[in-house]
Amino acid sequence: MAPSASTDRYAVMGNPIAHSKSPLIHSMFAQQTGQHMQYDALLVDKDGFEQAVAEFRQSGGLGLNVTVPFKQQAWSLAQERSARAELAGAVNTLDFSAGQCFGDNTDGVGLVRDLMQNHQLDLAGRNILVLGAGGAVRGVLAPLLQQQPNNIIIANRTANKATELAELFASYGNIEGMGLDAIPTKPFDLIINGTAASLQGDVPAVPTNCINDSTCAYDMMYAAQATAFMAWAQKQGAQKYLDGLGMLVEQAAESFYLWRKLRPETAAVIASLREQMHA
Ligand code: ATR
């Protein structure tokens, strides 16, 4: 659809940004729902985020997605924030439509929808192991706890980051933090990899008896091939090993809903992206 002066404009800001799939995802959502909108990927200088947002707003932009390394800055910039963004300490969606800068975080709901709706996993009463204690993990803990799992263990290479994060969320459910070497040696129902290890082709040092054939292994990263974590899980006997492509599309759908008040159909978009990744 050719942009015109009246086209509603959105974008994703990050650094790097060239490989972002968000413009493609949002253009599929727009086409599917008949929305006349433009969505660009904008590379922003590491120290130029605030100015880039101001310019985008002044030029009539209605909303932004924000990715690495600007999610914490976006949180600070927002004049008002959703409860889930407040807890996440990070903002991945900005909405300017009400005349002020509203910040939301759709990552956690994206993960939960992918697990529960796309993969039919029940989280209530389950024992969940979450690997990593950085921003990516912090963003998903509250929505996971809302599903009332029996227990969430956060395990991290640097143990104290995991214990601090668990303390921060202790009032929202049964959650513990520890080092990777302290993980109880019993099978978990679900293991979520929220570390950056897959980027380097690494797998966090997790005891192999955490996993059995009924464990679901979920990597928040995605790639055309199985990630190192997924390959490891498969080798340990897991029958279900999933990547984070569905989470990416679901978080985008929630941003789209915030901006356009319409819920796009995600299954066809996930399938189309998967197909293109394998082409
Ligand atoms: P993000 O915002 O993407 O979460 P981050 O805040 O830099 O990024 O956090 C990266 C996470 O991946 C951390 O939990 C990190 O562990 P440390 O806190 O010990 O640094 C984890 N991580 C990165 N590479 C790892 C590896 N090779 N093995 C295990 N954990 C790794």
mmCIF file of C-alpha atoms and ligand atoms in Angstrom:
data_model
loop_
_atom_site.group_PDB
_atom_site.id
_atom_site.type_symbol
_atom_site.label_atom_id
_atom_site.label_comp_id
_atom_site.label_asym_id
_atom_site.label_seq_id
_atom_site.Cartn_x
_atom_site.Cartn_y
_atom_site.Cartn_z
ATOM 1 C CA MET A 1 0.000 0.000 0.000
ATOM 2 C CA ALA A 2 1.595 3.331 -1.022
ATOM 3 C CA PRO A 3 2.054 5.741 1.912
ATOM 4 C CA SER A 4 0.317 9.131 1.710
ATOM 5 C CA ALA A 5 0.162 12.186 3.972
ATOM 6 C CA SER A 6 -2.729 10.554 5.798
ATOM 7 C CA THR A 7 -1.046 7.174 6.292
ATOM 8 C CA ASP A 8 -0.745 6.238 9.966
ATOM 9 C CA ARG A 9 2.930 5.723 10.712
ATOM 10 C CA TYR A 10 4.624 3.273 13.066
ATOM 11 C CA ALA A 11 8.176 1.954 13.328
ATOM 12 C CA VAL A 12 10.568 -0.214 15.286
ATOM 13 C CA MET A 13 13.709 1.424 16.677
ATOM 14 C CA GLY A 14 16.812 -0.543 17.595
ATOM 15 C CA ASN A 15 20.527 -0.994 17.008
ATOM 16 C CA PRO A 16 21.102 -3.236 15.109
ATOM 17 C CA ILE A 17 17.783 -3.333 13.247
ATOM 18 C CA ALA A 18 18.495 -4.549 9.694
ATOM 19 C CA HIS A 19 17.290 -8.107 10.353
ATOM 20 C CA SER A 20 14.120 -7.126 12.213
ATOM 21 C CA LYS A 21 11.071 -9.068 11.083
ATOM 22 C CA SER A 22 8.688 -6.531 12.647
ATOM 23 C CA PRO A 23 8.015 -4.528 9.422
ATOM 24 C CA LEU A 24 7.066 -7.727 7.622
ATOM 25 C CA ILE A 25 4.887 -8.947 10.494
ATOM 26 C CA HIS A 26 3.032 -5.630 10.825
ATOM 27 C CA SER A 27 2.534 -5.317 7.084
ATOM 28 C CA MET A 28 0.911 -8.774 7.126
ATOM 29 C CA PHE A 29 -1.293 -7.730 10.069
ATOM 30 C CA ALA A 30 -2.257 -4.490 8.271
ATOM 31 C CA GLN A 31 -3.133 -6.283 5.070
ATOM 32 C CA GLN A 32 -5.144 -8.915 6.894
ATOM 33 C CA THR A 33 -7.176 -6.360 8.872
ATOM 34 C CA GLY A 34 -7.473 -3.752 6.075
ATOM 35 C CA GLN A 35 -5.495 -1.079 7.932
ATOM 36 C CA HIS A 36 -3.880 1.745 5.991
ATOM 37 C CA MET A 37 -0.570 2.112 7.791
ATOM 38 C CA GLN A 38 3.161 2.250 7.262
ATOM 39 C CA TYR A 39 5.690 0.490 9.523
ATOM 40 C CA ASP A 40 9.443 1.076 9.141
ATOM 41 C CA ALA A 41 12.609 -0.244 10.772
ATOM 42 C CA LEU A 42 14.726 2.657 12.046
ATOM 43 C CA LEU A 43 18.372 2.293 12.990
ATOM 44 C CA VAL A 44 19.025 4.653 15.898
ATOM 45 C CA ASP A 45 22.414 5.791 17.259
ATOM 46 C CA LYS A 46 23.166 4.225 20.634
ATOM 47 C CA ASP A 47 23.032 7.668 22.295
ATOM 48 C CA GLY A 48 20.289 9.100 20.086
ATOM 49 C CA PHE A 49 17.151 7.284 21.199
ATOM 50 C CA GLU A 50 15.338 10.133 22.954
ATOM 51 C CA GLN A 51 15.915 12.505 20.048
ATOM 52 C CA ALA A 52 14.842 9.895 17.499
ATOM 53 C CA VAL A 53 11.583 9.317 19.388
ATOM 54 C CA ALA A 54 10.929 13.069 19.635
ATOM 55 C CA GLU A 55 11.501 13.521 15.897
ATOM 56 C CA PHE A 56 9.310 10.562 15.027
ATOM 57 C CA ARG A 57 6.491 11.969 17.170
ATOM 58 C CA GLN A 58 6.874 15.491 15.779
ATOM 59 C CA SER A 59 6.627 14.130 12.268
ATOM 60 C CA GLY A 60 3.254 12.582 13.131
ATOM 61 C CA GLY A 61 4.304 9.023 14.045
ATOM 62 C CA LEU A 62 1.638 7.282 16.134
ATOM 63 C CA GLY A 63 3.515 4.456 17.808
ATOM 64 C CA LEU A 64 6.813 2.607 18.126
ATOM 65 C CA ASN A 65 8.183 -0.779 18.915
ATOM 66 C CA VAL A 66 11.465 -0.623 20.755
ATOM 67 C CA THR A 67 14.119 -3.306 20.774
ATOM 68 C CA VAL A 68 17.705 -3.882 21.933
ATOM 69 C CA PRO A 69 19.334 -1.784 23.406
ATOM 70 C CA PHE A 70 16.604 0.810 24.056
ATOM 71 C CA LYS A 71 13.884 -0.965 26.077
ATOM 72 C CA GLN A 72 14.979 0.487 29.438
ATOM 73 C CA GLN A 73 15.314 3.980 27.960
ATOM 74 C CA ALA A 74 11.835 3.655 26.507
ATOM 75 C CA TRP A 75 10.589 2.753 29.978
ATOM 76 C CA SER A 76 12.107 5.966 31.393
ATOM 77 C CA LEU A 77 10.779 8.054 28.525
ATOM 78 C CA ALA A 78 7.170 6.897 28.896
ATOM 79 C CA GLN A 79 4.987 9.396 30.784
ATOM 80 C CA GLU A 80 2.539 6.670 31.669
ATOM 81 C CA ARG A 81 3.055 2.898 31.713
ATOM 82 C CA SER A 82 0.924 -0.230 31.837
ATOM 83 C CA ALA A 83 1.174 -2.347 34.993
ATOM 84 C CA ARG A 84 2.991 -5.088 33.056
ATOM 85 C CA ALA A 85 5.546 -2.590 31.702
ATOM 86 C CA GLU A 86 6.050 -1.242 35.206
ATOM 87 C CA LEU A 87 6.909 -4.742 36.448
ATOM 88 C CA ALA A 88 9.037 -5.642 33.436
ATOM 89 C CA GLY A 89 11.210 -2.538 33.948
ATOM 90 C CA ALA A 90 11.306 -2.286 30.167
ATOM 91 C CA VAL A 91 9.042 -0.999 27.396
ATOM 92 C CA ASN A 92 8.818 -2.536 23.924
ATOM 93 C CA THR A 93 5.775 -0.561 22.729
ATOM 94 C CA LEU A 94 5.108 3.182 22.769
ATOM 95 C CA ASP A 95 1.753 4.678 21.856
ATOM 96 C CA PHE A 96 1.363 8.407 21.190
ATOM 97 C CA SER A 97 -2.264 8.406 20.080
ATOM 98 C CA ALA A 98 -3.642 9.928 23.301
ATOM 99 C CA GLY A 99 -1.308 12.924 23.034
ATOM 100 C CA GLN A 100 1.193 11.611 25.548
ATOM 101 C CA CYS A 101 3.838 8.906 25.551
ATOM 102 C CA PHE A 102 2.322 5.651 26.850
ATOM 103 C CA GLY A 103 4.634 2.664 27.414
ATOM 104 C CA ASP A 104 3.661 -1.000 27.401
ATOM 105 C CA ASN A 105 5.502 -4.305 27.375
ATOM 106 C CA THR A 106 3.980 -7.051 25.243
ATOM 107 C CA ASP A 107 6.844 -9.579 25.429
ATOM 108 C CA GLY A 108 5.486 -11.573 28.361
ATOM 109 C CA VAL A 109 1.966 -11.853 27.028
ATOM 110 C CA GLY A 110 3.513 -12.834 23.681
ATOM 111 C CA LEU A 111 5.365 -15.730 25.307
ATOM 112 C CA VAL A 112 2.340 -16.897 27.297
ATOM 113 C CA ARG A 113 0.052 -16.801 24.224
ATOM 114 C CA ASP A 114 2.571 -18.732 22.170
ATOM 115 C CA LEU A 115 2.896 -21.391 24.865
ATOM 116 C CA MET A 116 -0.789 -21.675 25.718
ATOM 117 C CA GLN A 117 -2.653 -20.916 22.501
ATOM 118 C CA ASN A 118 -0.250 -21.926 19.752
ATOM 119 C CA HIS A 119 1.276 -24.919 21.546
ATOM 120 C CA GLN A 120 -1.615 -25.869 23.880
ATOM 121 C CA LEU A 121 0.571 -25.943 26.980
ATOM 122 C CA ASP A 122 -1.153 -25.640 30.315
ATOM 123 C CA LEU A 123 0.960 -23.603 32.742
ATOM 124 C CA ALA A 124 -1.236 -23.843 35.852
ATOM 125 C CA GLY A 125 0.299 -26.113 38.496
ATOM 126 C CA ARG A 126 3.442 -26.730 36.419
ATOM 127 C CA ASN A 127 7.094 -26.643 37.495
ATOM 128 C CA ILE A 128 8.935 -24.181 35.302
ATOM 129 C CA LEU A 129 12.679 -23.582 34.998
ATOM 130 C CA VAL A 130 13.659 -20.228 33.500
ATOM 131 C CA LEU A 131 17.290 -19.847 32.406
ATOM 132 C CA GLY A 132 18.836 -16.367 32.507
ATOM 133 C CA ALA A 133 18.221 -13.263 34.584
ATOM 134 C CA GLY A 134 18.605 -10.381 32.129
ATOM 135 C CA GLY A 135 16.033 -8.008 30.673
ATOM 136 C CA ALA A 136 14.466 -10.681 28.483
ATOM 137 C CA VAL A 137 13.615 -12.838 31.507
ATOM 138 C CA ARG A 138 12.454 -9.967 33.689
ATOM 139 C CA GLY A 139 9.966 -9.004 30.956
ATOM 140 C CA VAL A 140 8.161 -12.358 31.024
ATOM 141 C CA LEU A 141 8.040 -13.293 34.715
ATOM 142 C CA ALA A 142 4.837 -11.513 35.753
ATOM 143 C CA PRO A 143 2.708 -12.893 32.887
ATOM 144 C CA LEU A 144 4.093 -16.407 33.560
ATOM 145 C CA LEU A 145 3.311 -16.125 37.285
ATOM 146 C CA GLN A 146 -0.213 -14.937 36.460
ATOM 147 C CA GLN A 147 -0.885 -18.402 35.014
ATOM 148 C CA GLN A 148 -0.332 -19.819 38.518
ATOM 149 C CA PRO A 149 2.395 -22.373 37.921
ATOM 150 C CA ASN A 150 3.291 -24.497 40.939
ATOM 151 C CA ASN A 151 6.790 -23.041 40.971
ATOM 152 C CA ILE A 152 9.194 -20.987 38.864
ATOM 153 C CA ILE A 153 12.929 -21.434 39.343
ATOM 154 C CA ILE A 154 15.103 -18.747 37.772
ATOM 155 C CA ALA A 155 18.625 -20.059 37.274
ATOM 156 C CA ASN A 156 21.468 -17.923 36.018
ATOM 157 C CA ARG A 157 25.198 -18.248 35.388
ATOM 158 C CA THR A 158 25.611 -15.316 37.813
ATOM 159 C CA ALA A 159 23.540 -16.580 40.747
ATOM 160 C CA ASN A 160 22.906 -13.297 42.564
ATOM 161 C CA LYS A 161 21.132 -11.789 39.533
ATOM 162 C CA ALA A 162 18.653 -14.680 39.687
ATOM 163 C CA THR A 163 18.059 -14.367 43.437
ATOM 164 C CA GLU A 164 17.532 -10.593 43.111
ATOM 165 C CA LEU A 165 15.035 -11.087 40.312
ATOM 166 C CA ALA A 166 13.153 -13.754 42.289
ATOM 167 C CA GLU A 167 12.916 -11.382 45.272
ATOM 168 C CA LEU A 168 11.485 -8.674 43.026
ATOM 169 C CA PHE A 169 8.647 -10.987 41.920
ATOM 170 C CA ALA A 170 8.156 -12.918 45.182
ATOM 171 C CA SER A 171 4.786 -11.326 45.906
ATOM 172 C CA TYR A 172 3.360 -12.553 42.573
ATOM 173 C CA GLY A 173 3.814 -16.286 43.103
ATOM 174 C CA ASN A 174 6.080 -19.129 44.087
ATOM 175 C CA ILE A 175 9.441 -18.156 42.628
ATOM 176 C CA GLU A 176 13.060 -18.928 43.556
ATOM 177 C CA GLY A 177 16.387 -17.758 42.153
ATOM 178 C CA MET A 178 19.706 -19.639 42.062
ATOM 179 C CA GLY A 179 22.871 -20.399 40.123
ATOM 180 C CA LEU A 180 22.859 -22.981 37.314
ATOM 181 C CA ASP A 181 24.806 -25.375 39.563
ATOM 182 C CA ALA A 182 22.065 -25.304 42.233
ATOM 183 C CA ILE A 183 19.180 -26.377 39.958
ATOM 184 C CA PRO A 184 17.348 -29.303 41.585
ATOM 185 C CA THR A 185 18.051 -32.521 39.707
ATOM 186 C CA LYS A 186 14.490 -33.429 38.775
ATOM 187 C CA PRO A 187 12.591 -33.150 35.516
ATOM 188 C CA PHE A 188 10.724 -29.881 34.887
ATOM 189 C CA ASP A 189 7.475 -29.575 32.926
ATOM 190 C CA LEU A 190 8.801 -26.573 31.022
ATOM 191 C CA ILE A 191 12.294 -25.111 30.586
ATOM 192 C CA ILE A 192 12.469 -21.640 29.042
ATOM 193 C CA ASN A 193 15.834 -20.429 27.784
ATOM 194 C CA GLY A 194 15.970 -16.654 28.214
ATOM 195 C CA THR A 195 19.768 -16.398 28.122
ATOM 196 C CA ALA A 196 21.736 -14.933 25.253
ATOM 197 C CA ALA A 197 23.725 -18.213 25.010
ATOM 198 C CA SER A 198 22.031 -19.342 21.774
ATOM 199 C CA LEU A 199 23.407 -16.242 20.042
ATOM 200 C CA GLN A 200 26.876 -17.736 20.536
ATOM 201 C CA GLY A 201 25.703 -21.283 19.782
ATOM 202 C CA ASP A 202 26.098 -22.137 23.496
ATOM 203 C CA VAL A 203 23.818 -23.956 25.916
ATOM 204 C CA PRO A 204 23.686 -22.921 29.604
ATOM 205 C CA ALA A 205 25.252 -25.575 31.849
ATOM 206 C CA VAL A 206 22.026 -27.212 33.051
ATOM 207 C CA PRO A 207 21.969 -30.686 34.651
ATOM 208 C CA THR A 208 20.730 -33.165 32.055
ATOM 209 C CA ASN A 209 18.271 -34.807 34.460
ATOM 210 C CA CYS A 210 16.178 -31.589 34.442
ATOM 211 C CA ILE A 211 14.702 -32.843 31.246
ATOM 212 C CA ASN A 212 12.797 -35.962 30.273
ATOM 213 C CA ASP A 213 10.447 -36.963 27.466
ATOM 214 C CA SER A 214 7.543 -34.957 28.889
ATOM 215 C CA THR A 215 9.541 -31.732 29.350
ATOM 216 C CA CYS A 216 8.808 -28.917 26.917
ATOM 217 C CA ALA A 217 11.943 -26.912 26.056
ATOM 218 C CA TYR A 218 11.332 -23.367 24.799
ATOM 219 C CA ASP A 219 14.050 -21.048 23.481
ATOM 220 C CA MET A 220 13.065 -17.370 23.418
ATOM 221 C CA MET A 221 15.477 -17.020 20.464
ATOM 222 C CA TYR A 222 14.634 -18.266 16.994
ATOM 223 C CA ALA A 223 16.585 -19.243 13.907
ATOM 224 C CA ALA A 224 16.044 -21.055 10.630
ATOM 225 C CA GLN A 225 17.666 -24.148 12.179
ATOM 226 C CA ALA A 226 17.066 -25.517 15.670
ATOM 227 C CA THR A 227 18.974 -23.382 18.198
ATOM 228 C CA ALA A 228 21.767 -24.960 20.263
ATOM 229 C CA PHE A 229 19.361 -25.160 23.223
ATOM 230 C CA MET A 230 16.674 -26.918 21.174
ATOM 231 C CA ALA A 231 19.206 -29.394 19.780
ATOM 232 C CA TRP A 232 20.447 -30.075 23.316
ATOM 233 C CA ALA A 233 16.891 -30.617 24.590
ATOM 234 C CA GLN A 234 16.130 -33.010 21.751
ATOM 235 C CA LYS A 235 19.302 -34.950 22.520
ATOM 236 C CA GLN A 236 18.210 -35.266 26.161
ATOM 237 C CA GLY A 237 14.937 -36.854 25.035
ATOM 238 C CA ALA A 238 12.510 -33.898 25.021
ATOM 239 C CA GLN A 239 9.636 -34.503 22.599
ATOM 240 C CA LYS A 240 8.654 -30.848 22.438
ATOM 241 C CA TYR A 241 11.342 -28.264 21.697
ATOM 242 C CA LEU A 242 10.219 -24.897 20.408
ATOM 243 C CA ASP A 243 11.796 -21.628 19.340
ATOM 244 C CA GLY A 244 10.618 -18.060 19.972
ATOM 245 C CA LEU A 245 9.254 -17.195 16.528
ATOM 246 C CA GLY A 246 5.675 -17.519 17.801
ATOM 247 C CA MET A 247 6.495 -15.255 20.755
ATOM 248 C CA LEU A 248 7.829 -12.633 18.335
ATOM 249 C CA VAL A 249 4.609 -12.662 16.325
ATOM 250 C CA GLU A 250 2.364 -12.714 19.417
ATOM 251 C CA GLN A 251 4.130 -9.733 21.030
ATOM 252 C CA ALA A 252 3.739 -7.887 17.725
ATOM 253 C CA ALA A 253 0.027 -8.765 17.629
ATOM 254 C CA GLU A 254 -0.436 -7.318 21.111
ATOM 255 C CA SER A 255 1.316 -4.071 20.059
ATOM 256 C CA PHE A 256 -0.879 -3.942 16.954
ATOM 257 C CA TYR A 257 -3.928 -4.369 19.186
ATOM 258 C CA LEU A 258 -2.804 -1.515 21.431
ATOM 259 C CA TRP A 259 -2.422 0.794 18.426
ATOM 260 C CA ARG A 260 -5.297 -0.306 16.163
ATOM 261 C CA LYS A 261 -7.754 -1.964 18.604
ATOM 262 C CA LEU A 262 -7.874 -4.961 16.293
ATOM 263 C CA ARG A 263 -6.569 -8.454 16.950
ATOM 264 C CA PRO A 264 -4.808 -9.915 13.926
ATOM 265 C CA GLU A 265 -4.801 -13.627 13.160
ATOM 266 C CA THR A 266 -1.309 -14.878 14.059
ATOM 267 C CA ALA A 267 -1.138 -18.520 12.906
ATOM 268 C CA ALA A 268 -0.895 -17.702 9.186
ATOM 269 C CA VAL A 269 1.744 -15.038 9.873
ATOM 270 C CA ILE A 270 3.886 -17.461 11.915
ATOM 271 C CA ALA A 271 3.557 -20.083 9.163
ATOM 272 C CA SER A 272 4.500 -17.585 6.471
ATOM 273 C CA LEU A 273 7.602 -16.400 8.381
ATOM 274 C CA ARG A 274 8.637 -19.995 9.022
ATOM 275 C CA GLU A 275 8.314 -20.752 5.328
ATOM 276 C CA GLN A 276 10.387 -17.709 4.347
ATOM 277 C CA MET A 277 13.093 -18.614 6.871
ATOM 278 C CA HIS A 278 13.427 -22.022 5.251
ATOM 279 C CA ALA A 279 13.301 -20.744 1.682
HETATM 280 P P1 ATR B 1 18.811 -9.624 27.684
HETATM 281 O O1 ATR B 1 18.313 -8.236 27.884
HETATM 282 O O2 ATR B 1 18.678 -10.141 26.263
HETATM 283 O O3 ATR B 1 18.245 -10.586 28.665
HETATM 284 P P2 ATR B 1 21.264 -9.418 29.178
HETATM 285 O O4 ATR B 1 20.607 -8.531 30.171
HETATM 286 O O5 ATR B 1 22.641 -9.108 28.704
HETATM 287 O O6 ATR B 1 20.402 -9.557 27.855
HETATM 288 O O7 ATR B 1 21.237 -10.900 29.780
HETATM 289 C C1 ATR B 1 21.796 -11.989 29.129
HETATM 290 C C2 ATR B 1 21.533 -13.246 29.942
HETATM 291 O O8 ATR B 1 22.085 -14.377 29.266
HETATM 292 C C3 ATR B 1 22.151 -13.233 31.316
HETATM 293 O O9 ATR B 1 21.327 -13.958 32.192
HETATM 294 C C4 ATR B 1 23.488 -13.967 31.070
HETATM 295 O O10 ATR B 1 24.036 -14.551 32.221
HETATM 296 P P3 ATR B 1 24.968 -13.659 33.225
HETATM 297 O O11 ATR B 1 24.015 -12.820 34.019
HETATM 298 O O12 ATR B 1 25.680 -14.642 34.055
HETATM 299 O O13 ATR B 1 25.875 -12.846 32.347
HETATM 300 C C5 ATR B 1 23.021 -15.040 30.123
HETATM 301 N N1 ATR B 1 24.076 -15.628 29.285
HETATM 302 C C6 ATR B 1 24.699 -15.058 28.219
HETATM 303 N N2 ATR B 1 25.554 -15.930 27.663
HETATM 304 C C7 ATR B 1 25.486 -17.080 28.388
HETATM 305 C C8 ATR B 1 26.118 -18.366 28.297
HETATM 306 N N3 ATR B 1 27.020 -18.627 27.351
HETATM 307 N N4 ATR B 1 25.771 -19.309 29.208
HETATM 308 C C9 ATR B 1 24.859 -19.051 30.174
HETATM 309 N N5 ATR B 1 24.227 -17.848 30.304
HETATM 310 C C10 ATR B 1 24.528 -16.891 29.421
#
